[in-house]
């Protein structure tokens, strides 16, 4: 399984318009090589580099119950029937990069699951990770860097 974006290459710089303090819209994402028996996807975007600045991995986006026929997530959109969780900004939906101190690396982690999740909209990353346990078929990630504006 592979996750790519037409807006930036893996390990390169995420364009500023996707930042929290800019347009704060999600970048376009494309899913390739979907495993057999996938019933849904979970997407989690977080920032492990935030540990040094704020003491924890900062959650920027949580989305689940993405159907396996979804191979493209266009810019500034979510797939029909998918649900989003609450970020560490205290908001539901995408919260773009906003490093407080220096360049950070952001991880878009995509999980293929052999089930749908029953979590309600606004669930936390921990709730989703707990619900995914034992149901993950495959996982991939896309990394992007972002510096303070």
Tab-separated table of N, CA and C in Angstrom:
chain	number	residue	atom	x	y	z
A	1	UNK	N	0.851	-1.166	0.000
A	1	UNK	CA	0.000	0.000	0.000
A	1	UNK	C	0.902	1.237	0.000
A	2	UNK	N	0.448	2.263	-0.690
A	2	UNK	CA	1.248	3.476	-0.804
A	2	UNK	C	0.328	4.695	-0.745
A	3	UNK	N	0.792	5.749	-0.065
A	3	UNK	CA	0.072	7.011	0.031
A	3	UNK	C	0.967	8.103	-0.535
A	4	UNK	N	0.449	8.846	-1.512
A	4	UNK	CA	1.226	9.935	-2.110
A	4	UNK	C	0.366	11.191	-2.173
A	5	UNK	N	1.031	12.309	-2.448
A	5	UNK	CA	0.330	13.577	-2.655
A	5	UNK	C	0.900	14.250	-3.893
A	6	UNK	N	0.027	14.857	-4.673
A	6	UNK	CA	0.495	15.625	-5.831
A	6	UNK	C	1.024	16.989	-5.403
A	7	UNK	N	0.838	17.354	-4.123
A	7	UNK	CA	1.284	18.657	-3.622
A	7	UNK	C	2.709	18.636	-3.084
A	8	UNK	N	3.194	17.472	-2.661
A	8	UNK	CA	4.562	17.362	-2.144
A	8	UNK	C	4.999	15.901	-2.192
A	9	UNK	N	6.300	15.697	-2.334
A	9	UNK	CA	6.876	14.357	-2.334
A	9	UNK	C	7.147	13.909	-0.905
A	10	UNK	N	7.220	12.599	-0.701
A	10	UNK	CA	7.528	12.056	0.619
A	10	UNK	C	8.849	12.649	1.126
A	11	UNK	N	8.810	13.206	2.320
A	11	UNK	CA	10.004	13.776	2.936
A	11	UNK	C	10.310	15.200	2.538
A	12	UNK	N	9.524	15.775	1.629
A	12	UNK	CA	9.789	17.152	1.195
A	12	UNK	C	8.882	18.135	1.944
A	13	UNK	N	8.922	19.391	1.529
A	13	UNK	CA	8.188	20.456	2.208
A	13	UNK	C	6.715	20.492	1.806
A	14	UNK	N	5.852	20.554	2.800
A	14	UNK	CA	4.415	20.716	2.574
A	14	UNK	C	4.183	22.180	2.216
A	15	UNK	N	3.504	22.490	1.112
A	15	UNK	CA	3.255	23.885	0.742
A	15	UNK	C	2.526	24.654	1.853
A	16	UNK	N	2.873	25.928	1.992
A	16	UNK	CA	2.378	26.738	3.111
A	16	UNK	C	0.857	26.844	3.178
A	17	UNK	N	0.172	26.772	2.037
A	17	UNK	CA	-1.282	26.942	2.084
A	17	UNK	C	-1.976	25.857	2.912
A	18	UNK	N	-1.315	24.724	3.126
A	18	UNK	CA	-1.898	23.651	3.924
A	18	UNK	C	-1.673	23.854	5.422
A	19	UNK	N	-0.949	24.897	5.798
A	19	UNK	CA	-0.670	25.191	7.196
A	19	UNK	C	-1.886	25.712	7.944
A	20	UNK	N	-1.895	25.469	9.239
A	20	UNK	CA	-3.008	25.870	10.105
A	20	UNK	C	-3.243	27.373	10.064
A	21	UNK	N	-2.171	28.133	9.992
A	21	UNK	CA	-2.292	29.594	9.997
A	21	UNK	C	-2.356	30.194	8.600
A	22	UNK	N	-2.508	29.356	7.610
A	22	UNK	CA	-2.656	29.814	6.224
A	22	UNK	C	-4.079	29.461	5.772
A	23	UNK	N	-4.234	28.683	4.696
A	23	UNK	CA	-5.579	28.296	4.241
A	23	UNK	C	-6.169	27.153	5.073
A	24	UNK	N	-5.296	26.401	5.746
A	24	UNK	CA	-5.722	25.286	6.611
A	24	UNK	C	-6.656	24.317	5.887
A	25	UNK	N	-6.236	23.901	4.703
A	25	UNK	CA	-6.974	22.897	3.938
A	25	UNK	C	-6.082	21.679	3.764
A	26	UNK	N	-6.714	20.497	3.701
A	26	UNK	CA	-5.905	19.286	3.548
A	26	UNK	C	-5.321	19.192	2.142
A	27	UNK	N	-4.107	18.642	2.051
A	27	UNK	CA	-3.510	18.418	0.733
A	27	UNK	C	-4.200	17.247	0.037
A	28	UNK	N	-4.090	17.190	-1.298
A	28	UNK	CA	-4.640	16.045	-2.016
A	28	UNK	C	-3.823	14.795	-1.712
A	29	UNK	N	-4.523	13.673	-1.567
A	29	UNK	CA	-3.868	12.408	-1.260
A	29	UNK	C	-4.387	11.326	-2.213
A	30	UNK	N	-3.490	10.413	-2.589
A	30	UNK	CA	-3.857	9.304	-3.461
A	30	UNK	C	-3.366	8.007	-2.840
A	31	UNK	N	-4.239	7.007	-2.861
A	31	UNK	CA	-3.938	5.695	-2.284
A	31	UNK	C	-3.700	4.706	-3.424
A	32	UNK	N	-2.585	3.973	-3.335
A	32	UNK	CA	-2.229	2.959	-4.331
A	32	UNK	C	-2.053	1.607	-3.646
A	33	UNK	N	-2.224	0.546	-4.430
A	33	UNK	CA	-1.947	-0.821	-3.988
A	33	UNK	C	-2.742	-1.214	-2.735
A	34	UNK	N	-4.046	-1.098	-2.848
A	34	UNK	CA	-4.951	-1.395	-1.734
A	34	UNK	C	-4.974	-2.905	-1.480
A	35	UNK	N	-4.770	-3.311	-0.221
A	35	UNK	CA	-4.768	-4.747	0.084
A	35	UNK	C	-6.141	-5.388	-0.141
A	36	UNK	N	-6.108	-6.660	-0.525
A	36	UNK	CA	-7.351	-7.435	-0.631
A	36	UNK	C	-8.029	-7.472	0.727
A	37	UNK	N	-9.339	-7.556	0.729
A	37	UNK	CA	-10.156	-7.655	1.945
A	37	UNK	C	-10.198	-6.373	2.770
A	38	UNK	N	-9.744	-5.257	2.210
A	38	UNK	CA	-9.851	-3.980	2.924
A	38	UNK	C	-11.320	-3.576	2.977
A	39	UNK	N	-11.808	-3.283	4.182
A	39	UNK	CA	-13.190	-2.824	4.371
A	39	UNK	C	-13.247	-1.314	4.594
A	40	UNK	N	-12.149	-0.751	5.111
A	40	UNK	CA	-12.095	0.702	5.330
A	40	UNK	C	-10.651	1.128	5.566
A	41	UNK	N	-10.451	2.443	5.492
A	41	UNK	CA	-9.157	3.045	5.816
A	41	UNK	C	-9.311	3.978	7.002
A	42	UNK	N	-8.217	4.134	7.722
A	42	UNK	CA	-8.083	5.169	8.750
A	42	UNK	C	-6.890	6.019	8.342
A	43	UNK	N	-7.046	7.333	8.444
A	43	UNK	CA	-5.954	8.265	8.172
A	43	UNK	C	-5.700	9.084	9.426
A	44	UNK	N	-4.467	9.094	9.875
A	44	UNK	CA	-4.068	9.898	11.039
A	44	UNK	C	-2.875	10.742	10.637
A	45	UNK	N	-2.994	12.047	10.843
A	45	UNK	CA	-1.874	12.963	10.599
A	45	UNK	C	-1.428	13.477	11.962
A	46	UNK	N	-0.143	13.301	12.265
A	46	UNK	CA	0.354	13.832	13.525
A	46	UNK	C	1.790	14.319	13.402
A	47	UNK	N	2.249	14.930	14.482
A	47	UNK	CA	3.550	15.592	14.529
A	47	UNK	C	4.333	15.114	15.748
A	48	UNK	N	5.175	14.072	15.590
A	48	UNK	CA	5.975	13.603	16.716
A	48	UNK	C	7.003	14.625	17.194
A	49	UNK	N	7.444	15.532	16.310
A	49	UNK	CA	8.427	16.542	16.713
A	49	UNK	C	7.860	17.522	17.743
A	50	UNK	N	6.536	17.569	17.885
A	50	UNK	CA	5.914	18.480	18.851
A	50	UNK	C	6.255	18.107	20.289
A	51	UNK	N	6.707	16.854	20.497
A	51	UNK	CA	7.058	16.427	21.855
A	51	UNK	C	8.014	17.391	22.536
A	52	UNK	N	9.007	17.875	21.787
A	52	UNK	CA	9.994	18.774	22.385
A	52	UNK	C	9.391	20.124	22.738
A	53	UNK	N	8.425	20.590	21.953
A	53	UNK	CA	7.837	21.913	22.160
A	53	UNK	C	6.643	21.887	23.119
A	54	UNK	N	5.786	20.873	23.006
A	54	UNK	CA	4.548	20.855	23.797
A	54	UNK	C	4.382	19.599	24.652
A	55	UNK	N	5.357	18.695	24.613
A	55	UNK	CA	5.341	17.542	25.497
A	55	UNK	C	4.540	16.343	25.030
A	56	UNK	N	4.054	16.368	23.788
A	56	UNK	CA	3.304	15.213	23.278
A	56	UNK	C	3.300	15.222	21.762
A	57	UNK	N	2.960	14.074	21.174
A	57	UNK	CA	2.743	13.993	19.730
A	57	UNK	C	1.436	14.741	19.456
A	58	UNK	N	1.486	15.726	18.571
A	58	UNK	CA	0.316	16.571	18.292
A	58	UNK	C	-0.503	15.965	17.160
A	59	UNK	N	-1.793	15.759	17.407
A	59	UNK	CA	-2.692	15.184	16.415
A	59	UNK	C	-3.310	16.301	15.572
A	60	UNK	N	-3.139	16.189	14.239
A	60	UNK	CA	-3.620	17.206	13.304
A	60	UNK	C	-4.848	16.791	12.505
A	61	UNK	N	-5.063	15.487	12.355
A	61	UNK	CA	-6.206	15.033	11.553
A	61	UNK	C	-6.433	13.566	11.831
A	62	UNK	N	-7.700	13.199	12.028
A	62	UNK	CA	-8.093	11.806	12.199
A	62	UNK	C	-9.333	11.595	11.330
A	63	UNK	N	-9.273	10.613	10.472
A	63	UNK	CA	-10.420	10.322	9.620
A	63	UNK	C	-10.527	8.804	9.489
A	64	UNK	N	-11.745	8.275	9.577
A	64	UNK	CA	-11.938	6.839	9.499
A	64	UNK	C	-13.206	6.495	8.715
A	65	UNK	N	-13.361	5.189	8.489
A	65	UNK	CA	-14.446	4.653	7.660
A	65	UNK	C	-14.399	5.208	6.242
A	66	UNK	N	-13.174	5.410	5.754
A	66	UNK	CA	-12.953	5.761	4.354
A	66	UNK	C	-13.124	4.454	3.576
A	67	UNK	N	-14.034	4.436	2.631
A	67	UNK	CA	-14.336	3.203	1.906
A	67	UNK	C	-13.170	2.781	1.009
A	68	UNK	N	-13.015	1.466	0.784
A	68	UNK	CA	-11.866	0.981	0.021
A	68	UNK	C	-11.878	1.359	-1.458
A	69	UNK	N	-13.005	1.837	-1.967
A	69	UNK	CA	-13.031	2.289	-3.366
A	69	UNK	C	-12.559	3.732	-3.505
A	70	UNK	N	-12.251	4.374	-2.385
A	70	UNK	CA	-11.722	5.738	-2.408
A	70	UNK	C	-10.217	5.655	-2.643
A	71	UNK	N	-9.778	6.145	-3.784
A	71	UNK	CA	-8.344	6.150	-4.061
A	71	UNK	C	-7.797	7.565	-4.121
A	72	UNK	N	-8.675	8.562	-4.170
A	72	UNK	CA	-8.250	9.960	-4.186
A	72	UNK	C	-9.036	10.757	-3.152
A	73	UNK	N	-8.310	11.512	-2.350
A	73	UNK	CA	-8.922	12.468	-1.431
A	73	UNK	C	-8.487	13.837	-1.935
A	74	UNK	N	-9.378	14.553	-2.632
A	74	UNK	CA	-8.992	15.846	-3.184
A	74	UNK	C	-8.657	16.871	-2.097
A	75	UNK	N	-7.938	17.883	-2.521
A	75	UNK	CA	-7.618	19.005	-1.640
A	75	UNK	C	-8.911	19.561	-1.038
A	76	UNK	N	-8.853	19.917	0.250
A	76	UNK	CA	-9.952	20.574	0.948
A	76	UNK	C	-11.247	19.756	0.890
A	77	UNK	N	-11.141	18.446	1.127
A	77	UNK	CA	-12.343	17.612	1.105
A	77	UNK	C	-12.139	16.366	1.958
A	78	UNK	N	-13.252	15.726	2.280
A	78	UNK	CA	-13.197	14.416	2.908
A	78	UNK	C	-14.109	13.492	2.106
A	79	UNK	N	-13.768	12.206	2.056
A	79	UNK	CA	-14.609	11.267	1.310
A	79	UNK	C	-16.004	11.145	1.934
A	80	UNK	N	-16.988	10.950	1.075
A	80	UNK	CA	-18.364	10.758	1.511
A	80	UNK	C	-18.443	9.601	2.500
A	81	UNK	N	-19.221	9.782	3.544
A	81	UNK	CA	-19.492	8.781	4.592
A	81	UNK	C	-18.332	8.535	5.548
A	82	UNK	N	-17.197	9.205	5.372
A	82	UNK	CA	-16.118	9.052	6.343
A	82	UNK	C	-16.388	9.988	7.520
A	83	UNK	N	-15.732	9.721	8.623
A	83	UNK	CA	-15.907	10.516	9.843
A	83	UNK	C	-14.575	11.106	10.261
A	84	UNK	N	-14.634	12.261	10.926
A	84	UNK	CA	-13.419	12.908	11.410
A	84	UNK	C	-13.457	13.032	12.927
A	85	UNK	N	-12.257	13.018	13.503
A	85	UNK	CA	-12.122	13.117	14.942
A	85	UNK	C	-11.637	14.482	15.371
A	86	UNK	N	-11.492	14.615	16.698
A	86	UNK	CA	-11.050	15.867	17.297
A	86	UNK	C	-9.529	15.912	17.345
A	87	UNK	N	-8.976	17.017	16.852
A	87	UNK	CA	-7.534	17.217	16.842
A	87	UNK	C	-7.069	17.811	18.170
A	88	UNK	N	-5.768	17.964	18.302
A	88	UNK	CA	-5.238	18.621	19.500
A	88	UNK	C	-5.442	20.132	19.468
A	89	UNK	N	-5.998	20.651	18.383
A	89	UNK	CA	-6.440	22.049	18.354
A	89	UNK	C	-7.812	22.175	19.031
A	90	UNK	N	-8.421	21.032	19.392
A	90	UNK	CA	-9.749	21.034	19.992
A	90	UNK	C	-10.857	21.164	18.962
A	91	UNK	N	-10.532	20.885	17.701
A	91	UNK	CA	-11.479	21.038	16.598
A	91	UNK	C	-11.655	19.711	15.879
A	92	UNK	N	-12.811	19.542	15.246
A	92	UNK	CA	-13.057	18.357	14.430
A	92	UNK	C	-12.676	18.701	12.998
A	93	UNK	N	-11.898	17.812	12.371
A	93	UNK	CA	-11.475	18.027	10.998
A	93	UNK	C	-9.983	18.263	10.901
A	94	UNK	N	-9.564	18.653	9.726
A	94	UNK	CA	-8.150	18.877	9.435
A	94	UNK	C	-7.635	20.103	10.171
A	95	UNK	N	-6.475	19.952	10.788
A	95	UNK	CA	-5.750	21.065	11.395
A	95	UNK	C	-4.334	21.021	10.859
A	96	UNK	N	-4.004	21.939	9.988
A	96	UNK	CA	-2.730	21.900	9.289
A	96	UNK	C	-1.510	22.086	10.171
A	97	UNK	N	-0.336	21.909	9.568
A	97	UNK	CA	0.918	22.092	10.298
A	97	UNK	C	1.021	23.492	10.904
A	98	UNK	N	1.559	23.545	12.121
A	98	UNK	CA	1.743	24.819	12.817
A	98	UNK	C	2.871	24.683	13.835
A	99	UNK	N	4.094	24.407	13.375
A	99	UNK	CA	5.178	24.191	14.336
A	99	UNK	C	5.479	25.470	15.120
A	100	UNK	N	5.574	25.359	16.443
A	100	UNK	CA	5.796	26.556	17.261
A	100	UNK	C	7.245	27.017	17.348
A	101	UNK	N	8.190	26.140	16.951
A	101	UNK	CA	9.579	26.456	17.262
A	101	UNK	C	10.572	26.301	16.107
A	102	UNK	N	10.375	25.319	15.254
A	102	UNK	CA	11.354	24.985	14.216
A	102	UNK	C	10.670	24.106	13.191
A	103	UNK	N	11.411	23.669	12.167
A	103	UNK	CA	10.839	22.745	11.189
A	103	UNK	C	10.454	21.436	11.865
A	104	UNK	N	9.261	20.959	11.570
A	104	UNK	CA	8.784	19.670	12.069
A	104	UNK	C	8.478	18.760	10.890
A	105	UNK	N	8.490	17.453	11.147
A	105	UNK	CA	8.064	16.471	10.155
A	105	UNK	C	6.692	15.954	10.558
A	106	UNK	N	5.771	15.996	9.599
A	106	UNK	CA	4.390	15.570	9.807
A	106	UNK	C	4.186	14.230	9.106
A	107	UNK	N	3.462	13.339	9.764
A	107	UNK	CA	3.225	11.995	9.259
A	107	UNK	C	1.747	11.819	8.929
A	108	UNK	N	1.471	11.485	7.675
A	108	UNK	CA	0.138	11.077	7.246
A	108	UNK	C	0.176	9.552	7.234
A	109	UNK	N	-0.459	8.922	8.212
A	109	UNK	CA	-0.416	7.469	8.347
A	109	UNK	C	-1.748	6.889	7.879
A	110	UNK	N	-1.664	5.982	6.938
A	110	UNK	CA	-2.858	5.354	6.379
A	110	UNK	C	-2.870	3.886	6.767
A	111	UNK	N	-3.996	3.454	7.322
A	111	UNK	CA	-4.172	2.071	7.748
A	111	UNK	C	-5.306	1.437	6.951
A	112	UNK	N	-5.079	0.256	6.395
A	112	UNK	CA	-6.133	-0.534	5.767
A	112	UNK	C	-6.672	-1.479	6.837
A	113	UNK	N	-7.982	-1.467	7.026
A	113	UNK	CA	-8.614	-2.297	8.056
A	113	UNK	C	-9.508	-3.353	7.425
A	114	UNK	N	-9.681	-4.451	8.161
A	114	UNK	CA	-10.584	-5.503	7.708
A	114	UNK	C	-11.974	-5.335	8.314
A	115	UNK	N	-12.292	-4.116	8.751
A	115	UNK	CA	-13.597	-3.818	9.335
A	115	UNK	C	-13.895	-2.321	9.191
A	116	UNK	N	-15.128	-1.941	9.491
A	116	UNK	CA	-15.510	-0.538	9.655
A	116	UNK	C	-15.454	-0.274	11.160
A	117	UNK	N	-15.277	0.974	11.552
A	117	UNK	CA	-15.246	1.323	12.973
A	117	UNK	C	-16.585	1.931	13.398
A	118	UNK	N	-16.958	1.702	14.651
A	118	UNK	CA	-18.224	2.211	15.171
A	118	UNK	C	-18.062	3.504	15.960
A	119	UNK	N	-16.890	4.092	15.934
A	119	UNK	CA	-16.640	5.304	16.702
A	119	UNK	C	-17.458	6.482	16.167
A	120	UNK	N	-17.968	7.327	17.068
A	120	UNK	CA	-18.717	8.504	16.624
A	120	UNK	C	-17.790	9.623	16.157
A	121	UNK	N	-18.342	10.514	15.336
A	121	UNK	CA	-17.620	11.712	14.901
A	121	UNK	C	-17.078	12.425	16.137
A	122	UNK	N	-15.860	12.957	16.034
A	122	UNK	CA	-15.253	13.674	17.151
A	122	UNK	C	-14.434	12.801	18.079
A	123	UNK	N	-14.314	11.510	17.765
A	123	UNK	CA	-13.507	10.607	18.602
A	123	UNK	C	-12.048	11.050	18.603
A	124	UNK	N	-11.332	10.651	19.641
A	124	UNK	CA	-9.913	10.995	19.769
A	124	UNK	C	-9.044	9.998	19.012
A	125	UNK	N	-7.789	10.375	18.797
A	125	UNK	CA	-6.836	9.465	18.158
A	125	UNK	C	-6.705	8.185	18.970
A	126	UNK	N	-6.658	8.283	20.284
A	126	UNK	CA	-6.532	7.092	21.129
A	126	UNK	C	-7.739	6.178	20.950
A	127	UNK	N	-8.950	6.758	20.913
A	127	UNK	CA	-10.158	5.954	20.704
A	127	UNK	C	-10.078	5.187	19.380
A	128	UNK	N	-9.644	5.871	18.327
A	128	UNK	CA	-9.556	5.240	17.007
A	128	UNK	C	-8.473	4.160	17.007
A	129	UNK	N	-7.313	4.472	17.575
A	129	UNK	CA	-6.237	3.469	17.636
A	129	UNK	C	-6.672	2.246	18.432
A	130	UNK	N	-7.399	2.449	19.529
A	130	UNK	CA	-7.898	1.317	20.316
A	130	UNK	C	-8.872	0.469	19.492
A	131	UNK	N	-9.760	1.135	18.743
A	131	UNK	CA	-10.750	0.420	17.928
A	131	UNK	C	-10.113	-0.335	16.757
A	132	UNK	N	-8.998	0.188	16.240
A	132	UNK	CA	-8.295	-0.437	15.113
A	132	UNK	C	-7.549	-1.699	15.530
A	133	UNK	N	-7.208	-1.788	16.795
A	133	UNK	CA	-6.358	-2.874	17.292
A	133	UNK	C	-6.892	-4.241	16.841
A	134	UNK	N	-6.034	-5.021	16.207
A	134	UNK	CA	-6.387	-6.355	15.746
A	134	UNK	C	-7.083	-6.394	14.393
A	135	UNK	N	-7.293	-5.214	13.775
A	135	UNK	CA	-8.012	-5.148	12.501
A	135	UNK	C	-7.169	-4.588	11.349
A	136	UNK	N	-5.897	-4.290	11.605
A	136	UNK	CA	-5.057	-3.648	10.592
A	136	UNK	C	-4.488	-4.689	9.622
A	137	UNK	N	-4.760	-4.482	8.330
A	137	UNK	CA	-4.213	-5.345	7.276
A	137	UNK	C	-2.861	-4.839	6.786
A	138	UNK	N	-2.725	-3.520	6.707
A	138	UNK	CA	-1.493	-2.912	6.197
A	138	UNK	C	-1.455	-1.462	6.653
A	139	UNK	N	-0.265	-0.872	6.574
A	139	UNK	CA	-0.071	0.522	6.974
A	139	UNK	C	1.009	1.129	6.103
A	140	UNK	N	0.843	2.392	5.768
A	140	UNK	CA	1.862	3.138	5.044
A	140	UNK	C	1.847	4.563	5.546
A	141	UNK	N	2.880	5.325	5.212
A	141	UNK	CA	2.896	6.721	5.639
A	141	UNK	C	3.539	7.606	4.591
A	142	UNK	N	3.125	8.854	4.636
A	142	UNK	CA	3.667	9.918	3.810
A	142	UNK	C	4.155	10.984	4.777
A	143	UNK	N	5.395	11.433	4.594
A	143	UNK	CA	5.971	12.436	5.489
A	143	UNK	C	6.159	13.751	4.764
A	144	UNK	N	5.923	14.834	5.483
A	144	UNK	CA	6.159	16.169	4.920
A	144	UNK	C	6.718	17.068	5.997
A	145	UNK	N	7.554	18.006	5.564
A	145	UNK	CA	8.176	18.956	6.493
A	145	UNK	C	7.484	20.317	6.395
A	146	UNK	N	7.502	21.029	7.518
A	146	UNK	CA	6.875	22.338	7.541
A	146	UNK	C	7.617	23.182	8.576
A	147	UNK	N	7.914	24.438	8.224
A	147	UNK	CA	8.620	25.356	9.109
A	147	UNK	C	7.680	26.448	9.575
A	148	UNK	N	7.980	27.054	10.731
A	148	UNK	CA	7.143	28.168	11.207
A	148	UNK	C	7.077	29.266	10.143
A	149	UNK	N	5.907	29.862	10.038
A	149	UNK	CA	5.697	30.920	9.043
A	149	UNK	C	6.115	32.273	9.571
